[in-house]
mmCIF file of C-alpha atoms in Angstrom:
data_model
loop_
_atom_site.group_PDB
_atom_site.id
_atom_site.type_symbol
_atom_site.label_atom_id
_atom_site.label_comp_id
_atom_site.label_asym_id
_atom_site.label_seq_id
_atom_site.Cartn_x
_atom_site.Cartn_y
_atom_site.Cartn_z
ATOM 1 C CA ASP A 1 5.250 7.325 -1.194
ATOM 2 C CA ALA A 2 5.757 10.056 -3.809
ATOM 3 C CA GLY A 3 4.010 12.840 -1.860
ATOM 4 C CA ILE A 4 0.760 10.941 -1.370
ATOM 5 C CA THR A 5 -1.052 10.927 1.956
ATOM 6 C CA GLN A 6 -4.040 8.752 2.639
ATOM 7 C CA SER A 7 -6.256 9.351 5.635
ATOM 8 C CA PRO A 8 -7.274 7.711 7.796
ATOM 9 C CA ARG A 9 -4.823 4.824 7.699
ATOM 10 C CA HIS A 10 -7.156 2.551 9.608
ATOM 11 C CA LYS A 11 -10.893 2.742 10.152
ATOM 12 C CA VAL A 12 -13.491 0.489 11.707
ATOM 13 C CA THR A 13 -17.102 1.314 11.021
ATOM 14 C CA GLU A 14 -20.533 -0.239 11.167
ATOM 15 C CA THR A 15 -22.712 -1.442 8.333
ATOM 16 C CA GLY A 16 -24.901 1.309 6.938
ATOM 17 C CA THR A 17 -22.737 4.239 7.987
ATOM 18 C CA PRO A 18 -21.177 6.642 5.483
ATOM 19 C CA VAL A 19 -17.402 6.640 5.177
ATOM 20 C CA THR A 20 -15.079 9.032 3.367
ATOM 21 C CA LEU A 21 -11.469 8.296 2.603
ATOM 22 C CA ARG A 22 -9.118 11.053 1.575
ATOM 23 C CA CYS A 23 -6.160 11.080 -0.755
ATOM 24 C CA HIS A 24 -3.933 14.135 -0.784
ATOM 25 C CA GLN A 25 -1.018 14.666 -3.174
ATOM 26 C CA THR A 26 1.699 17.269 -3.310
ATOM 27 C CA GLU A 27 2.970 16.368 -6.806
ATOM 28 C CA ASN A 28 0.397 18.355 -8.830
ATOM 29 C CA HIS A 29 -0.320 15.246 -10.914
ATOM 30 C CA ARG A 30 -3.392 15.332 -13.102
ATOM 31 C CA TYR A 31 -4.551 11.729 -12.708
ATOM 32 C CA MET A 32 -5.685 10.185 -9.439
ATOM 33 C CA TYR A 33 -7.061 6.705 -8.820
ATOM 34 C CA TRP A 34 -8.761 4.690 -6.119
ATOM 35 C CA TYR A 35 -8.173 0.942 -5.937
ATOM 36 C CA ARG A 36 -9.244 -1.736 -3.542
ATOM 37 C CA GLN A 37 -7.043 -4.714 -2.710
ATOM 38 C CA ASP A 38 -8.518 -8.025 -1.673
ATOM 39 C CA PRO A 39 -6.810 -11.414 -1.267
ATOM 40 C CA GLY A 40 -6.921 -13.365 -4.493
ATOM 41 C CA HIS A 41 -8.084 -10.378 -6.519
ATOM 42 C CA GLY A 42 -5.040 -8.163 -6.718
ATOM 43 C CA LEU A 43 -5.872 -4.485 -7.139
ATOM 44 C CA ARG A 44 -9.093 -3.426 -8.784
ATOM 45 C CA LEU A 45 -9.859 0.088 -9.955
ATOM 46 C CA ILE A 46 -12.846 1.755 -8.299
ATOM 47 C CA HIS A 47 -12.838 5.258 -9.794
ATOM 48 C CA TYR A 48 -10.327 7.577 -11.312
ATOM 49 C CA SER A 49 -10.024 11.276 -12.021
ATOM 50 C CA TYR A 50 -8.383 12.977 -14.981
ATOM 51 C CA GLY A 51 -8.742 16.519 -13.644
ATOM 52 C CA VAL A 52 -10.647 18.722 -11.240
ATOM 53 C CA LYS A 53 -14.312 17.687 -11.311
ATOM 54 C CA ASP A 54 -13.534 15.082 -13.999
ATOM 55 C CA THR A 55 -14.035 11.534 -12.821
ATOM 56 C CA ASP A 56 -14.960 8.188 -14.296
ATOM 57 C CA LYS A 57 -15.877 4.714 -13.135
ATOM 58 C CA GLY A 58 -13.526 1.810 -12.897
ATOM 59 C CA GLU A 59 -14.058 -1.914 -12.722
ATOM 60 C CA VAL A 60 -15.770 -2.079 -9.295
ATOM 61 C CA SER A 61 -17.527 1.262 -8.820
ATOM 62 C CA ASP A 62 -20.872 0.094 -7.414
ATOM 63 C CA GLY A 63 -21.436 1.451 -3.914
ATOM 64 C CA TYR A 64 -18.722 4.095 -4.226
ATOM 65 C CA SER A 65 -18.655 7.726 -5.258
ATOM 66 C CA VAL A 66 -15.770 10.145 -5.654
ATOM 67 C CA SER A 67 -15.162 13.847 -5.780
ATOM 68 C CA ARG A 68 -12.277 16.032 -6.785
ATOM 69 C CA SER A 69 -12.704 19.731 -6.121
ATOM 70 C CA LYS A 70 -8.976 20.502 -6.035
ATOM 71 C CA THR A 71 -6.034 19.061 -7.908
ATOM 72 C CA GLU A 72 -4.473 17.771 -4.720
ATOM 73 C CA ASP A 73 -7.458 16.013 -3.142
ATOM 74 C CA PHE A 74 -9.449 12.982 -4.271
ATOM 75 C CA LEU A 75 -12.165 11.708 -1.957
ATOM 76 C CA LEU A 76 -13.719 8.256 -1.972
ATOM 77 C CA THR A 77 -17.123 7.913 -0.290
ATOM 78 C CA LEU A 78 -18.988 4.818 0.705
ATOM 79 C CA GLU A 79 -22.519 6.150 1.058
ATOM 80 C CA SER A 80 -23.704 3.206 3.154
ATOM 81 C CA ALA A 81 -20.892 0.850 4.029
ATOM 82 C CA THR A 82 -21.396 -2.902 3.701
ATOM 83 C CA SER A 83 -19.279 -5.784 4.957
ATOM 84 C CA SER A 84 -18.262 -6.568 1.369
ATOM 85 C CA GLN A 85 -16.467 -3.227 1.307
ATOM 86 C CA THR A 86 -14.054 -4.355 3.999
ATOM 87 C CA SER A 87 -10.764 -4.028 2.168
ATOM 88 C CA VAL A 88 -7.527 -2.134 1.851
ATOM 89 C CA TYR A 89 -7.924 0.981 -0.267
ATOM 90 C CA PHE A 90 -5.075 2.511 -2.212
ATOM 91 C CA CYS A 91 -4.821 5.854 -3.865
ATOM 92 C CA ALA A 92 -2.494 6.332 -6.817
ATOM 93 C CA ILE A 93 -1.420 9.297 -8.903
ATOM 94 C CA SER A 94 0.145 9.784 -12.298
ATOM 95 C CA GLU A 95 1.101 12.789 -14.368
ATOM 96 C CA ARG A 96 -0.148 13.394 -17.833
ATOM 97 C CA SER A 97 2.721 13.380 -20.255
ATOM 98 C CA MET A 98 3.006 13.222 -24.027
ATOM 99 C CA ASP A 99 5.671 10.630 -23.328
ATOM 100 C CA LEU A 100 3.403 7.769 -22.353
ATOM 101 C CA ALA A 101 6.344 5.902 -20.917
ATOM 102 C CA LYS A 102 6.351 8.461 -18.134
ATOM 103 C CA ASN A 103 2.759 7.749 -17.112
ATOM 104 C CA ILE A 104 3.729 5.704 -14.105
ATOM 105 C CA GLN A 105 1.338 5.297 -11.220
ATOM 106 C CA TYR A 106 2.633 5.995 -7.726
ATOM 107 C CA PHE A 107 0.802 4.605 -4.738
ATOM 108 C CA GLY A 108 -0.052 5.785 -1.268
ATOM 109 C CA ALA A 109 0.393 3.652 1.830
ATOM 110 C CA GLY A 110 -3.235 2.517 1.907
ATOM 111 C CA THR A 111 -6.251 2.688 4.207
ATOM 112 C CA ARG A 112 -7.402 -0.464 5.955
ATOM 113 C CA LEU A 113 -11.184 -0.347 6.305
ATOM 114 C CA SER A 114 -13.214 -2.812 8.337
ATOM 115 C CA VAL A 115 -17.008 -2.755 8.105
ATOM 116 C CA LEU A 116 -18.627 -4.690 10.930
ATOM 117 C CA ALA B 1 -10.234 -6.172 -22.432
ATOM 118 C CA GLN B 2 -6.716 -6.420 -21.241
ATOM 119 C CA SER B 3 -6.017 -9.130 -18.691
ATOM 120 C CA VAL B 4 -2.895 -10.024 -16.770
ATOM 121 C CA THR B 5 -2.254 -13.492 -15.411
ATOM 122 C CA GLN B 6 0.309 -14.300 -12.764
ATOM 123 C CA LEU B 7 1.046 -17.997 -12.442
ATOM 124 C CA GLY B 8 1.357 -19.076 -8.823
ATOM 125 C CA SER B 9 -0.188 -17.108 -6.001
ATOM 126 C CA HIS B 10 2.649 -18.182 -3.721
ATOM 127 C CA VAL B 11 6.260 -18.980 -4.582
ATOM 128 C CA SER B 12 8.904 -20.159 -2.115
ATOM 129 C CA VAL B 13 12.618 -20.094 -2.823
ATOM 130 C CA SER B 14 15.706 -20.676 -0.744
ATOM 131 C CA GLU B 15 17.991 -17.788 0.052
ATOM 132 C CA GLY B 16 20.514 -17.511 -2.775
ATOM 133 C CA ALA B 17 18.327 -19.360 -5.284
ATOM 134 C CA LEU B 18 16.916 -18.007 -8.524
ATOM 135 C CA VAL B 19 13.658 -16.083 -8.286
ATOM 136 C CA LEU B 20 11.244 -16.495 -11.204
ATOM 137 C CA LEU B 21 7.795 -14.919 -11.080
ATOM 138 C CA ARG B 22 5.616 -15.425 -14.122
ATOM 139 C CA CYS B 23 3.344 -12.931 -15.847
ATOM 140 C CA ASN B 24 1.376 -13.205 -19.080
ATOM 141 C CA TYR B 25 -0.781 -10.558 -20.704
ATOM 142 C CA SER B 26 -3.652 -10.963 -23.110
ATOM 143 C CA SER B 27 -3.575 -7.982 -25.420
ATOM 144 C CA SER B 28 -2.827 -8.502 -29.091
ATOM 145 C CA VAL B 29 -1.295 -5.056 -29.009
ATOM 146 C CA PRO B 30 1.765 -5.119 -26.749
ATOM 147 C CA PRO B 31 0.939 -2.973 -23.760
ATOM 148 C CA TYR B 32 3.194 -1.105 -21.419
ATOM 149 C CA LEU B 33 4.112 -3.538 -18.652
ATOM 150 C CA PHE B 34 5.088 -3.035 -15.046
ATOM 151 C CA TRP B 35 6.168 -4.971 -12.001
ATOM 152 C CA TYR B 36 5.341 -3.573 -8.585
ATOM 153 C CA VAL B 37 6.413 -4.871 -5.174
ATOM 154 C CA GLN B 38 4.438 -4.571 -1.970
ATOM 155 C CA TYR B 39 6.091 -5.090 1.386
ATOM 156 C CA PRO B 40 3.847 -5.920 4.359
ATOM 157 C CA ASN B 41 1.556 -3.056 5.372
ATOM 158 C CA GLN B 42 2.912 -0.767 2.687
ATOM 159 C CA GLY B 43 1.814 0.608 -0.654
ATOM 160 C CA LEU B 44 3.049 -0.565 -4.037
ATOM 161 C CA GLN B 45 6.494 0.418 -5.247
ATOM 162 C CA LEU B 46 7.534 0.316 -8.890
ATOM 163 C CA LEU B 47 10.228 -2.313 -9.551
ATOM 164 C CA LEU B 48 10.603 -1.882 -13.306
ATOM 165 C CA LYS B 49 8.719 -1.096 -16.471
ATOM 166 C CA TYR B 50 8.725 -1.983 -20.150
ATOM 167 C CA THR B 51 7.505 0.543 -22.679
ATOM 168 C CA THR B 52 9.401 0.208 -25.937
ATOM 169 C CA GLY B 53 12.923 -0.628 -26.991
ATOM 170 C CA ALA B 54 15.128 -3.111 -25.198
ATOM 171 C CA THR B 55 13.175 -6.197 -24.197
ATOM 172 C CA LEU B 56 15.337 -6.963 -21.160
ATOM 173 C CA VAL B 57 14.509 -4.423 -18.498
ATOM 174 C CA LYS B 58 16.504 -3.918 -15.332
ATOM 175 C CA GLY B 59 14.904 -2.639 -12.172
ATOM 176 C CA ILE B 60 15.721 -1.931 -8.583
ATOM 177 C CA ASN B 61 17.093 -4.422 -6.054
ATOM 178 C CA GLY B 62 18.680 -6.616 -8.736
ATOM 179 C CA PHE B 63 15.433 -7.610 -10.445
ATOM 180 C CA GLU B 64 14.987 -7.775 -14.184
ATOM 181 C CA ALA B 65 12.241 -8.807 -16.579
ATOM 182 C CA GLU B 66 12.181 -9.837 -20.201
ATOM 183 C CA PHE B 67 9.397 -8.883 -22.576
ATOM 184 C CA LYS B 68 8.647 -11.722 -25.009
ATOM 185 C CA LYS B 69 6.036 -10.736 -27.539
ATOM 186 C CA SER B 70 5.798 -14.221 -29.067
ATOM 187 C CA GLU B 71 4.934 -15.661 -25.646
ATOM 188 C CA THR B 72 2.952 -12.612 -24.420
ATOM 189 C CA SER B 73 5.045 -12.837 -21.276
ATOM 190 C CA PHE B 74 6.895 -10.509 -18.950
ATOM 191 C CA HIS B 75 8.487 -12.744 -16.321
ATOM 192 C CA LEU B 76 10.385 -11.276 -13.391
ATOM 193 C CA THR B 77 13.713 -12.767 -12.324
ATOM 194 C CA LYS B 78 16.492 -12.271 -9.828
ATOM 195 C CA PRO B 79 19.603 -14.462 -9.838
ATOM 196 C CA SER B 80 19.959 -14.776 -6.069
ATOM 197 C CA ALA B 81 17.155 -14.303 -3.560
ATOM 198 C CA HIS B 82 17.672 -12.328 -0.366
ATOM 199 C CA MET B 83 15.552 -12.502 2.734
ATOM 200 C CA SER B 84 14.573 -8.884 2.110
ATOM 201 C CA ASP B 85 12.903 -9.909 -1.178
ATOM 202 C CA ALA B 86 10.033 -11.537 0.697
ATOM 203 C CA ALA B 87 7.009 -9.522 -0.424
ATOM 204 C CA GLU B 88 4.070 -9.630 -2.783
ATOM 205 C CA TYR B 89 4.718 -8.864 -6.434
ATOM 206 C CA PHE B 90 2.211 -7.551 -8.917
ATOM 207 C CA CYS B 91 2.413 -7.501 -12.685
ATOM 208 C CA ALA B 92 0.393 -4.763 -14.396
ATOM 209 C CA ALA B 93 -0.318 -3.500 -17.894
ATOM 210 C CA HIS B 94 -1.824 -0.514 -19.598
ATOM 211 C CA ARG B 95 -2.503 0.086 -23.244
ATOM 212 C CA GLY B 96 -0.662 3.376 -23.512
ATOM 213 C CA THR B 97 -3.036 4.813 -26.115
ATOM 214 C CA GLY B 98 -6.731 5.410 -26.572
ATOM 215 C CA ALA B 99 -9.578 5.850 -24.130
ATOM 216 C CA GLY B 100 -8.812 4.628 -20.653
ATOM 217 C CA SER B 101 -5.235 4.104 -21.622
ATOM 218 C CA TYR B 102 -4.025 5.403 -18.318
ATOM 219 C CA GLN B 103 -5.816 2.656 -16.461
ATOM 220 C CA LEU B 104 -3.715 -0.199 -15.162
ATOM 221 C CA THR B 105 -4.866 -3.801 -15.140
ATOM 222 C CA PHE B 106 -3.223 -5.809 -12.370
ATOM 223 C CA GLY B 107 -2.544 -9.472 -11.965
ATOM 224 C CA LYS B 108 -3.696 -11.083 -8.738
ATOM 225 C CA GLY B 109 -0.262 -11.031 -7.218
ATOM 226 C CA THR B 110 2.399 -13.548 -6.251
ATOM 227 C CA LYS B 111 3.590 -13.758 -2.680
ATOM 228 C CA LEU B 112 7.286 -14.579 -2.536
ATOM 229 C CA SER B 113 8.673 -16.337 0.531
ATOM 230 C CA VAL B 114 12.409 -16.704 1.010
ATOM 231 C CA ILE B 115 13.578 -19.630 3.121
ATOM 232 C CA PRO B 116 16.829 -19.181 5.066
#
């Protein structure tokens, strides 16, 4: 998984509780992404980061926040988890290159989150 | 906005038969195109990519895809299916230039079953 570690791999939590998912990379890539995967929807981008402290919203950002204080770590926080946030969450990374053909995204193994 | 459409959420083929998974994109500007594969309980793995140049792209595990600008398509094929090909396949695109160019838009996925 291209030096990407997601933690935890599985989590069960209750509605209304805060949850933080962590993505750690050892590739020193500039770009990091959080996606959620749901049946029938494919992967949808939640937030992404283009550098330390530089983040932006994706397609489905409501209810999520992110932080990136170090190149290697990208955190996804659900401030108050809801059942609709039950999903599989994937982190991805890509390097910034002048050769755009090299801007391939590599994915972690995912975190399966259940909100009861 | 860029959109990616995968025809057929589930495709079944017999072992040894041709695999054809369909993908169409919406952009009037040909994007960079990707096929990813996801095995059960794993992250996404890059199968192949099209950026520029040769329109027939070869990937791992015997898969290939052909970029057809006139049809806005990027279908994935494999001459002879193996049991190990059973997985979910995602087509994705990004613009390659401009704001947000590093963002990928994914299709909803096609689950491939291989019948012995």
